[in-house]
């Protein structure tokens, strides 16, 4: 083929392929951003921490651009709405995150990931009761996602206490977490000890 156009794909993408390609690029950028955020989290050196955080922020913005581009071509792609929520939350834009999660769940009401991520966004806005409701919903439908939200709630309590925040809702949530953790343990052991169900024809 002619020189200069070597970076062009062999053929143009179909309209169906375009949003998927943008979405996949977004997912790759999110993974890179999450990795950088983890590096920042673990860094003891302030300079390194700040540098990794800045890089992570750029990658989350980058990723959000890809998901927005996917949605321009396919507005009902609930997975992309979910990730617009995720990247917005990671950028500290909780209201924007909630709007995106709401849209993902309007398109697919039982999408567990969006319910879990939205629960974490609620925590970011100190909307503890909404986060608890999200947990209860996930506890019925997806135990691993419920556990993930529970871990985020525990972190919320730990962070508040570390910052010297002794607000009553911090202790109230800590107590609720203890109660729910016990229930989760009991139901988990019940599930494993339950006798096999016999189906009679």
Short mmCIF file of C-alpha atoms in Angstrom, two decimals:
data_model
loop_
_atom_site.label_atom_id
_atom_site.label_comp_id
_atom_site.label_asym_id
_atom_site.label_seq_id
_atom_site.Cartn_x
_atom_site.Cartn_y
_atom_site.Cartn_z
CA UNK A 1 0.00 0.00 0.00
CA UNK A 2 1.05 3.64 -0.46
CA UNK A 3 3.53 5.24 1.90
CA UNK A 4 2.45 7.48 4.76
CA UNK A 5 -0.81 5.70 5.49
CA UNK A 6 0.80 2.75 7.30
CA UNK A 7 -0.98 3.56 10.57
CA UNK A 8 -4.43 3.33 9.02
CA UNK A 9 -6.35 0.12 9.65
CA UNK A 10 -6.71 -2.16 6.64
CA UNK A 11 -10.40 -1.28 6.47
CA UNK A 12 -12.69 1.22 8.13
CA UNK A 13 -14.45 0.02 11.26
CA UNK A 14 -18.16 -0.66 10.98
CA UNK A 15 -20.54 1.51 13.06
CA UNK A 16 -21.00 -1.51 15.40
CA UNK A 17 -17.26 -1.88 15.94
CA UNK A 18 -16.52 1.80 16.65
CA UNK A 19 -18.15 2.08 20.10
CA UNK A 20 -16.68 -1.28 21.14
CA UNK A 21 -13.19 -0.17 20.12
CA UNK A 22 -13.53 3.11 22.06
CA UNK A 23 -14.90 1.21 25.06
CA UNK A 24 -11.97 -1.25 25.01
CA UNK A 25 -9.46 1.61 24.85
CA UNK A 26 -11.23 3.14 27.83
CA UNK A 27 -10.99 -0.09 29.81
CA UNK A 28 -7.25 -0.28 29.10
CA UNK A 29 -6.82 3.34 30.28
CA UNK A 30 -8.82 2.57 33.47
CA UNK A 31 -6.58 -0.41 34.24
CA UNK A 32 -3.49 1.77 33.79
CA UNK A 33 -5.04 4.49 35.98
CA UNK A 34 -5.99 2.01 38.71
CA UNK A 35 -2.41 0.72 38.72
CA UNK A 36 -1.05 4.26 39.09
CA UNK A 37 -3.57 5.02 41.85
CA UNK A 38 -2.40 1.89 43.70
CA UNK A 39 1.23 3.01 43.30
CA UNK A 40 0.28 6.42 44.72
CA UNK A 41 -1.54 4.76 47.59
CA UNK A 42 1.49 2.65 48.51
CA UNK A 43 4.10 5.40 48.01
CA UNK A 44 5.70 6.68 51.20
CA UNK A 45 7.58 9.46 49.42
CA UNK A 46 5.28 12.50 49.00
CA UNK A 47 6.86 13.52 45.68
CA UNK A 48 6.36 10.06 44.18
CA UNK A 49 2.82 9.92 45.56
CA UNK A 50 1.88 13.25 43.97
CA UNK A 51 3.46 12.29 40.66
CA UNK A 52 1.61 8.94 40.50
CA UNK A 53 -1.67 10.63 41.49
CA UNK A 54 -1.30 13.23 38.72
CA UNK A 55 -0.60 10.50 36.18
CA UNK A 56 -3.58 8.46 37.42
CA UNK A 57 -5.84 11.51 37.16
CA UNK A 58 -4.75 12.09 33.55
CA UNK A 59 -5.43 8.44 32.72
CA UNK A 60 -8.90 8.53 34.32
CA UNK A 61 -9.70 11.65 32.27
CA UNK A 62 -8.32 9.95 29.19
CA UNK A 63 -10.45 6.85 29.86
CA UNK A 64 -13.58 8.91 30.45
CA UNK A 65 -13.03 10.50 27.03
CA UNK A 66 -13.03 7.07 25.39
CA UNK A 67 -16.26 6.05 27.16
CA UNK A 68 -17.90 9.34 26.18
CA UNK A 69 -16.85 8.66 22.61
CA UNK A 70 -18.36 5.16 22.77
CA UNK A 71 -21.63 6.63 24.08
CA UNK A 72 -21.78 9.20 21.28
CA UNK A 73 -21.99 6.26 18.89
CA UNK A 74 -24.09 3.95 21.08
CA UNK A 75 -26.02 5.83 23.78
CA UNK A 76 -27.52 2.69 25.37
CA UNK A 77 -24.17 1.06 26.17
CA UNK A 78 -24.75 0.65 29.91
CA UNK A 79 -21.23 -0.69 30.55
CA UNK A 80 -19.80 2.58 29.19
CA UNK A 81 -22.16 4.62 31.41
CA UNK A 82 -20.95 2.53 34.36
CA UNK A 83 -17.34 3.41 33.53
CA UNK A 84 -18.15 7.11 33.06
CA UNK A 85 -19.42 6.81 36.63
CA UNK A 86 -16.31 4.98 37.80
CA UNK A 87 -13.84 7.44 36.22
CA UNK A 88 -15.85 10.45 37.46
CA UNK A 89 -15.84 9.00 40.98
CA UNK A 90 -12.08 8.44 40.83
CA UNK A 91 -11.74 12.09 39.77
CA UNK A 92 -13.76 13.11 42.83
CA UNK A 93 -16.77 14.21 40.75
CA UNK A 94 -19.38 12.30 42.73
CA UNK A 95 -22.50 14.02 41.39
CA UNK A 96 -21.43 13.35 37.81
CA UNK A 97 -20.64 9.76 38.83
CA UNK A 98 -24.13 9.26 40.30
CA UNK A 99 -25.80 10.56 37.15
CA UNK A 100 -23.82 8.09 35.05
CA UNK A 101 -24.56 5.14 37.37
CA UNK A 102 -28.24 6.07 37.36
CA UNK A 103 -28.20 5.98 33.56
CA UNK A 104 -26.42 2.59 33.52
CA UNK A 105 -29.04 1.21 35.93
CA UNK A 106 -31.92 2.75 33.99
CA UNK A 107 -30.69 0.77 30.97
CA UNK A 108 -29.94 -2.39 32.99
CA UNK A 109 -31.54 -2.31 36.49
CA UNK A 110 -29.84 -5.49 37.71
CA UNK A 111 -26.29 -4.45 36.71
CA UNK A 112 -24.50 -5.35 39.93
CA UNK A 113 -21.25 -3.53 39.19
CA UNK A 114 -23.05 -0.21 38.78
CA UNK A 115 -24.97 -0.81 42.03
CA UNK A 116 -21.66 -1.44 43.86
CA UNK A 117 -19.82 1.52 42.30
CA UNK A 118 -22.80 3.79 42.99
CA UNK A 119 -22.70 2.61 46.62
CA UNK A 120 -19.09 3.79 46.81
CA UNK A 121 -20.06 7.13 45.26
CA UNK A 122 -22.75 7.49 47.93
CA UNK A 123 -20.05 6.98 50.56
CA UNK A 124 -17.98 9.71 48.89
CA UNK A 125 -20.95 12.03 49.40
CA UNK A 126 -21.48 10.74 52.99
CA UNK A 127 -24.89 9.35 51.95
CA UNK A 128 -24.52 6.40 54.30
CA UNK A 129 -28.13 5.16 54.18
CA UNK A 130 -28.05 5.00 50.38
CA UNK A 131 -24.79 3.04 50.56
CA UNK A 132 -26.39 0.62 53.07
CA UNK A 133 -29.36 0.10 50.73
CA UNK A 134 -26.96 -0.68 47.89
CA UNK A 135 -25.26 -3.27 50.11
CA UNK A 136 -28.56 -4.93 51.00
CA UNK A 137 -29.49 -5.12 47.32
CA UNK A 138 -26.12 -6.72 46.45
CA UNK A 139 -26.30 -9.07 49.45
CA UNK A 140 -29.35 -10.66 47.80
CA UNK A 141 -28.01 -10.73 44.25
CA UNK A 142 -24.21 -10.76 44.26
CA UNK A 143 -22.27 -11.65 47.41
CA UNK A 144 -18.79 -10.82 46.02
CA UNK A 145 -19.93 -7.29 45.08
CA UNK A 146 -21.60 -6.92 48.49
CA UNK A 147 -18.26 -7.84 50.10
CA UNK A 148 -16.49 -5.25 47.93
CA UNK A 149 -18.88 -2.51 49.06
CA UNK A 150 -18.50 -3.67 52.67
CA UNK A 151 -14.71 -3.24 52.36
CA UNK A 152 -15.26 0.31 51.02
CA UNK A 153 -17.53 1.06 53.99
CA UNK A 154 -14.89 -0.22 56.40
CA UNK A 155 -12.31 2.01 54.70
CA UNK A 156 -14.72 4.97 54.98
CA UNK A 157 -14.99 4.39 58.75
CA UNK A 158 -11.21 3.91 59.15
CA UNK A 159 -10.42 7.06 57.14
CA UNK A 160 -12.93 9.15 59.13
CA UNK A 161 -11.54 7.91 62.45
CA UNK A 162 -7.94 8.48 61.31
CA UNK A 163 -8.92 12.08 60.52
CA UNK A 164 -10.30 12.43 64.05
CA UNK A 165 -13.91 12.53 62.87
CA UNK A 166 -16.06 11.30 65.77
CA UNK A 167 -19.41 12.07 64.15
CA UNK A 168 -22.20 9.73 65.39
CA UNK A 169 -22.79 8.37 61.88
CA UNK A 170 -19.21 7.04 61.78
CA UNK A 171 -19.78 4.91 64.89
CA UNK A 172 -23.27 3.99 63.72
CA UNK A 173 -21.94 2.68 60.42
CA UNK A 174 -19.11 0.83 62.20
CA UNK A 175 -21.70 -0.93 64.37
CA UNK A 176 -23.88 -1.72 61.35
CA UNK A 177 -20.83 -3.18 59.55
CA UNK A 178 -20.15 -5.48 62.53
CA UNK A 179 -23.75 -6.71 62.57
CA UNK A 180 -23.88 -7.24 58.82
CA UNK A 181 -20.49 -9.02 58.83
CA UNK A 182 -21.80 -11.49 61.40
CA UNK A 183 -24.94 -12.12 59.33
CA UNK A 184 -22.81 -12.58 56.20
CA UNK A 185 -20.62 -15.12 58.01
CA UNK A 186 -23.64 -17.03 59.33
CA UNK A 187 -25.39 -17.19 55.97
CA UNK A 188 -22.14 -18.23 54.27
CA UNK A 189 -21.73 -21.17 56.66
CA UNK A 190 -25.41 -22.08 56.27
CA UNK A 191 -24.96 -22.17 52.53
CA UNK A 192 -22.04 -24.59 52.76
CA UNK A 193 -23.65 -26.82 55.41
CA UNK A 194 -27.00 -27.02 53.68
CA UNK A 195 -27.99 -30.54 52.63
CA UNK A 196 -28.22 -31.22 48.93
CA UNK A 197 -31.69 -30.65 47.51
CA UNK A 198 -33.36 -33.80 46.29
CA UNK A 199 -35.69 -33.37 43.33
CA UNK A 200 -38.44 -35.98 43.12
CA UNK A 201 -39.83 -36.63 39.69
#
